[in-house]
Amino acid sequence: MRLANLNGRATLVLDEGTIDVEKASGGRFSSETDTLVGQLDYVRAWLDEAKPDVIDFATPEHVMRDPGLGPVINQPGQVFAVGLNYRTHAAEMGLALPTKPMVFTKFSSSLAGANANFPIVSAKTDWESELVVVIAKRGRHVPIDDALTYVAGYCVGQDLSDRELQMLGSPAQFSLAKSYQNFSPFGPWLTTTDVITNPNILSISCEVNGVQYQNSNTSDMVFSVAQLVSYLSSIVEIRPGDIMYTGSPSGVGQGHKPPLFLVVGDVVDTTIEGLGSLHNVAVEPGFQESSRP
Ligand code: ZN
């Protein structure tokens, strides 16, 4: 299944059109994706049995560009992000590979939908294409072999980053530098784990103004999705709706020779095999976010 937050309502995106989950189920299910993410097995069973009518015949490709797409999860309890999780990216940043996952947060007010604009906040605003994992159920001390059963599904993510603030002092400051308004677009929807059974075999790429700068595969992660989920749960309780950015491959602007950063008007397209793509345009700071229903 693909579950989107479209115009503020939980919406299933099928090949033949979209379904408003709350309306089609007669109120049995919530209109909030944040609630549904812990109930996906029930939603799937209902979908198979009730075979509700689509309400809109928009194709997935059409929905993917809809300005009404919001963050797949509006208010995650925890937003994890993993740094330096691809060898080639650690090398281009001139940083040593971590021996344990290097985890920080992207504050939740930076979350945005798949087609959100984002501000250029300094002369060093940079891109990072990332696989985003959404957690389905509570867990502590989850074994690696069991870890993917705690996952609801996957999204495409952009970990937009202000390198100026990030590298201002020593040690580097990741969390704030990656949490400006709309610096965490993800989506376009959640693709569930019955569709994506192995998250570590997906091609991942990023284009700026149509030029490809990142082109890698999630198989190159230092720590796999299962290892990351297991590791996090050895320290904190993971919970339904938590999200995790899993790190960027090489090819970010900072690693370019010479370094290359985003300017107003640049268009960033991020794609992951089987999950769809994001389309984000760089704008002046202080822009008015288009109002979401
Ligand atoms: Zn990142």
XYZ file of C-alpha atoms and ligand atoms in Angstrom:
294
model
C 0.000 0.000 0.000
C 0.890 3.630 -0.376
C -0.400 5.903 2.393
C -0.271 9.665 1.829
C -1.213 12.731 3.851
C -3.152 14.532 1.110
C -4.820 17.832 2.029
C -4.523 16.807 5.674
C -6.331 13.478 5.197
C -5.027 9.935 5.250
C -5.284 8.774 1.654
C -4.453 5.471 -0.009
C -2.802 5.954 -3.369
C -3.668 3.003 -5.612
C -2.658 2.567 -9.240
C -6.261 3.305 -10.265
C -6.872 6.306 -7.984
C -7.081 7.502 -4.395
C -9.198 6.495 -1.406
C -9.968 8.700 1.619
C -9.525 6.137 4.394
C -11.817 7.677 6.994
C -14.705 8.366 4.599
C -14.465 5.084 2.695
C -14.363 3.091 5.936
C -17.389 4.935 7.351
C -15.309 6.311 10.187
C -13.866 2.985 11.253
C -10.392 4.348 10.578
C -8.946 7.738 11.437
C -8.314 10.499 8.909
C -4.865 10.956 10.494
C -1.859 9.177 9.059
C -0.191 9.486 12.479
C -2.867 7.164 13.893
C -3.077 4.780 10.935
C 0.634 4.075 10.890
C 0.179 1.744 13.865
C -2.843 0.012 12.278
C -1.666 -0.788 8.769
C -2.356 -4.525 8.994
C -6.016 -3.746 9.766
C -6.218 -1.153 6.990
C -4.799 -3.663 4.516
C -7.275 -6.358 5.589
C -10.161 -3.874 5.252
C -8.936 -2.751 1.823
C -8.764 -6.362 0.593
C -12.175 -7.236 1.941
C -14.264 -4.074 1.468
C -12.725 -3.096 -1.889
C -13.818 0.547 -1.454
C -14.296 2.729 -4.518
C -11.633 5.200 -5.467
C -12.783 8.808 -5.044
C -10.390 10.364 -7.488
C -8.872 8.729 -10.534
C -5.578 10.611 -10.206
C -2.617 8.377 -10.990
C 0.249 8.002 -8.490
C 2.406 10.140 -10.812
C -0.205 12.898 -10.604
C -0.628 12.621 -6.808
C 3.149 12.735 -6.405
C 3.213 16.337 -7.692
C 0.169 17.492 -5.696
C 0.935 20.629 -3.644
C -1.519 19.308 -1.019
C 0.840 16.546 0.058
C 1.846 17.097 3.668
C 4.386 15.278 5.851
C 3.485 11.584 5.877
C 3.636 11.801 9.676
C 2.674 15.200 11.131
C 3.890 14.861 14.695
C 6.323 12.012 15.164
C 7.320 11.466 18.769
C 10.920 11.099 17.709
C 12.805 12.035 14.569
C 16.093 10.196 14.270
C 18.727 10.990 11.695
C 21.887 9.067 11.007
C 25.096 10.760 9.902
C 27.919 9.292 7.841
C 26.100 6.083 6.991
C 27.604 5.697 3.513
C 31.371 5.196 3.242
C 31.832 7.423 0.212
C 29.912 10.267 1.878
C 32.012 10.121 5.061
C 35.106 10.286 2.852
C 33.898 13.311 0.855
C 33.103 15.141 4.115
C 36.589 14.341 5.428
C 35.118 12.608 8.479
C 35.995 9.223 9.952
C 33.518 6.365 9.650
C 31.633 5.834 12.905
C 32.002 2.461 14.631
C 28.447 2.818 15.995
C 25.621 4.684 14.211
C 26.091 8.452 14.578
C 22.607 9.657 15.521
C 21.190 13.169 15.796
C 17.705 14.669 15.357
C 15.968 16.818 12.806
C 13.509 18.816 14.909
C 9.920 18.004 13.941
C 8.972 21.587 13.001
C 11.237 21.193 9.948
C 9.124 18.372 8.485
C 7.378 19.103 5.192
C 5.551 17.453 2.313
C 7.048 16.135 -0.892
C 6.730 19.355 -2.884
C 7.534 21.964 -0.243
C 9.713 24.976 -0.995
C 12.659 25.585 1.325
C 14.637 28.746 2.166
C 18.261 29.438 1.317
C 19.483 30.320 4.810
C 23.189 30.769 4.119
C 25.714 30.599 1.314
C 26.191 26.929 2.173
C 22.742 25.342 1.895
C 23.223 21.749 0.753
C 21.248 18.648 -0.255
C 21.287 15.060 1.041
C 19.025 12.389 -0.469
C 17.999 9.816 2.145
C 15.797 6.802 2.706
C 13.310 7.547 5.510
C 12.014 4.737 7.734
C 8.674 5.007 9.584
C 8.196 2.892 12.722
C 4.988 0.839 13.183
C 5.099 -0.415 16.770
C 6.673 -0.013 20.165
C 9.870 -1.829 20.923
C 12.928 -2.031 23.100
C 15.935 -4.271 22.538
C 14.663 -5.451 19.176
C 16.907 -8.140 17.628
C 18.320 -7.347 14.184
C 16.536 -10.354 12.654
C 13.211 -9.039 13.919
C 13.808 -5.328 13.297
C 11.989 -4.919 9.971
C 8.751 -6.190 11.568
C 8.806 -2.929 13.582
C 8.789 -0.862 10.398
C 5.572 0.499 8.849
C 7.195 1.482 5.586
C 9.540 3.779 3.728
C 9.609 7.247 2.192
C 11.937 9.391 0.127
C 13.622 12.064 2.239
C 15.748 15.190 1.831
C 18.039 16.110 4.713
C 18.608 19.748 3.729
C 21.583 21.123 5.596
C 23.148 24.505 6.364
C 26.862 23.613 6.282
C 27.771 27.038 7.683
C 25.922 26.435 10.962
C 26.744 22.726 10.958
C 30.506 23.293 10.773
C 30.613 26.530 12.808
C 32.292 25.043 15.865
C 33.964 21.902 17.010
C 32.355 19.455 17.437
C 30.030 20.014 14.505
C 26.397 20.863 15.226
C 24.077 18.725 13.154
C 20.556 19.009 14.591
C 19.860 22.749 14.350
C 21.729 23.102 11.066
C 19.307 20.603 9.534
C 16.085 21.939 11.075
C 15.257 25.214 9.342
C 11.743 25.588 7.979
C 10.946 22.805 5.471
C 14.483 21.384 5.708
C 13.008 17.895 6.146
C 10.672 17.162 3.250
C 9.697 13.502 3.009
C 7.155 11.453 1.133
C 5.521 11.526 -1.305
C 3.778 8.743 0.654
C 4.594 5.813 2.893
C 5.204 2.625 0.909
C 4.508 -0.311 3.206
C 6.795 -3.239 3.977
C 4.711 -5.776 2.038
C 5.774 -3.861 -1.097
C 9.347 -3.084 -0.033
C 10.536 -6.250 1.694
C 14.233 -5.342 1.514
C 15.016 -1.630 2.035
C 18.724 -2.133 1.384
C 18.594 -2.819 -2.360
C 17.091 0.467 -3.621
C 18.723 2.913 -6.007
C 18.760 6.473 -4.638
C 19.531 9.635 -6.547
C 19.383 13.415 -6.414
C 19.293 15.954 -9.209
C 19.736 19.704 -8.945
C 18.301 21.628 -11.896
C 18.174 18.368 -13.825
C 21.857 17.492 -13.267
C 22.427 14.297 -11.310
C 24.800 14.739 -8.346
C 23.939 11.704 -6.243
C 23.492 8.194 -7.650
C 23.906 5.313 -5.256
C 22.126 2.359 -3.702
C 20.907 1.761 -0.162
C 22.979 -1.443 -0.250
C 25.987 0.835 0.375
C 24.816 1.808 3.875
C 27.380 1.212 6.626
C 24.587 0.174 9.008
C 21.535 -1.439 7.370
C 17.981 -0.387 8.212
C 17.587 -3.477 10.413
C 20.826 -2.713 12.248
C 19.784 0.923 12.774
C 16.339 0.033 14.148
C 17.857 -2.605 16.442
C 20.584 -0.240 17.631
C 18.192 2.644 18.380
C 15.885 0.308 20.299
C 18.789 -0.826 22.464
C 18.854 2.710 23.905
C 15.427 4.345 23.440
C 11.928 2.990 23.040
C 10.897 3.157 19.402
C 7.236 4.034 18.872
C 4.613 4.081 16.105
C 5.100 7.118 13.906
C 8.738 7.677 14.804
C 10.745 8.452 11.725
C 14.384 7.924 10.860
C 16.520 9.521 8.161
C 19.119 6.877 7.354
C 21.991 8.935 5.961
C 23.051 10.273 2.591
C 25.263 8.755 -0.085
C 28.117 10.754 -1.612
C 27.568 13.566 -4.082
C 26.413 16.348 -1.768
C 27.402 19.929 -2.632
C 30.001 20.135 0.142
C 31.821 17.138 -1.355
C 31.867 18.584 -4.875
C 35.180 19.947 -6.154
C 34.938 22.884 -5.802
C 32.068 22.847 -3.269
C 28.715 23.706 -4.778
C 25.727 25.027 -2.839
C 22.104 25.831 -3.532
C 20.820 29.277 -4.521
C 17.319 30.726 -4.804
C 15.495 29.171 -7.753
C 17.352 25.856 -7.692
C 15.209 22.762 -8.073
C 16.081 19.629 -6.095
C 14.595 16.306 -7.245
C 15.171 13.288 -5.016
C 14.204 9.780 -6.123
C 14.293 6.312 -4.562
C 13.465 3.200 -6.555
C 9.904 2.058 -5.862
C 9.132 4.914 -3.443
C 8.581 7.897 -5.739
C 10.250 11.285 -5.676
C 10.369 14.702 -4.024
C 10.424 18.031 -5.865
C 11.678 20.946 -3.774
C 12.449 24.484 -4.912
C 14.841 26.845 -3.123
C 13.302 30.218 -2.210
C 14.204 33.401 -0.322
C 14.134 33.159 3.489
C 11.011 34.553 5.110
C 8.715 33.163 2.412
C 5.111 32.510 3.290
C 4.436 28.839 3.410
C 1.394 28.011 1.337
C -1.394 27.326 3.769
C -2.283 23.693 4.238
C -5.870 22.680 4.765
Zn 21.815 13.397 6.384
